[in-house]
Tab-separated table of C-alpha atoms in Angstrom:
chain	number	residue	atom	x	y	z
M	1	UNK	CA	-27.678	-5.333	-12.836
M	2	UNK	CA	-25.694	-8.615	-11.604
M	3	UNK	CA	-24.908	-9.341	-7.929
M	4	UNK	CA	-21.222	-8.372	-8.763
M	5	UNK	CA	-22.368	-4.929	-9.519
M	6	UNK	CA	-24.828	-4.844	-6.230
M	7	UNK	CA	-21.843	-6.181	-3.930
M	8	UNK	CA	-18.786	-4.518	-5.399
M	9	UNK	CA	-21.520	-1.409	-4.512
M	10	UNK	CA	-21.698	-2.744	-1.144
M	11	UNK	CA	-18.489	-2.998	-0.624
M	12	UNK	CA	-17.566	0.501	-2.409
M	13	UNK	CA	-19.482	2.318	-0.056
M	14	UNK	CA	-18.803	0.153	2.801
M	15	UNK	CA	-15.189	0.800	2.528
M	16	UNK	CA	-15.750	4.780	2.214
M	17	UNK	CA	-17.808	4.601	5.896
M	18	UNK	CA	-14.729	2.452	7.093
M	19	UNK	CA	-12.534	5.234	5.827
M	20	UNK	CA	-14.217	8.031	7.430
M	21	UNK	CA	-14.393	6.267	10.607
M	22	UNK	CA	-10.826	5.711	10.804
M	23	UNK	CA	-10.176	9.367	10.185
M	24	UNK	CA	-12.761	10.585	12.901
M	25	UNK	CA	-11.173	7.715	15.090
M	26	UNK	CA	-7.655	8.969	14.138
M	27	UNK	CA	-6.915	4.746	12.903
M	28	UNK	CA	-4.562	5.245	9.973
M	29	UNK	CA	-5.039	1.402	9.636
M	30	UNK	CA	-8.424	1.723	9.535
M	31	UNK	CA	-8.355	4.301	6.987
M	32	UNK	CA	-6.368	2.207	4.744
M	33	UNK	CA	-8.686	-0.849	5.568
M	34	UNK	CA	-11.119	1.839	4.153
M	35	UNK	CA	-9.134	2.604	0.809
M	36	UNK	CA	-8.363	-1.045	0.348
M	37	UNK	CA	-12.179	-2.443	0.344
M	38	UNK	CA	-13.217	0.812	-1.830
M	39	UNK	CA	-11.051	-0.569	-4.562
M	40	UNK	CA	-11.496	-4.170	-3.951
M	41	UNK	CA	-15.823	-2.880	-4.485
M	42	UNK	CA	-14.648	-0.993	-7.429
M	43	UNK	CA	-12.991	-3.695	-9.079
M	44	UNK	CA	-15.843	-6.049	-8.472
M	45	UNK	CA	-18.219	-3.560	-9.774
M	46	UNK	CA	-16.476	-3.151	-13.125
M	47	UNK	CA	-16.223	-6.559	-13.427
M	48	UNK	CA	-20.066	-6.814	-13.277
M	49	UNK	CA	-20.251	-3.994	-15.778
M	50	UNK	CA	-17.912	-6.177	-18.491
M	51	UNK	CA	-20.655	-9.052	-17.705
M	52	UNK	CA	-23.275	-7.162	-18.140
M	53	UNK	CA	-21.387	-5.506	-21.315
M	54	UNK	CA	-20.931	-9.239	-22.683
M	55	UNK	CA	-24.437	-10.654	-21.891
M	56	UNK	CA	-25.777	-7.752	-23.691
M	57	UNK	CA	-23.192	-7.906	-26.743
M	58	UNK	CA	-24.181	-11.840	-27.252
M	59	UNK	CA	-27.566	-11.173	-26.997
């Protein structure tokens, strides 16, 4: 596991607490503040995967 796994994580399930508050807060923007940093942590996250994928492929 690389540190862009571990913080697109972070920020995956960051972004889903952000979302949730914004609904029981009735913030729209915060929902989609929510939405926005789930994929932002996804992308990172399957970015470390295609390291990891690569480190392990060359190995």
């Amino acid at each position: 596991m690389n540190k862009d796994q571990v913080q697109g994580k972070a920020q995956d399930i960051a972004g889903k607490i952000q979302e949730e508050v914004g609904k029981v807060v009735g913030s729209d923007k915060q929902q989609v503040e929510g939405m926005k940093n789930q994929v932002a942590g996804k992308t990172q996250e399957t970015l470390g995967d295609l390291k990891e994928a690569v480190k392990d492929a060359t190995k």
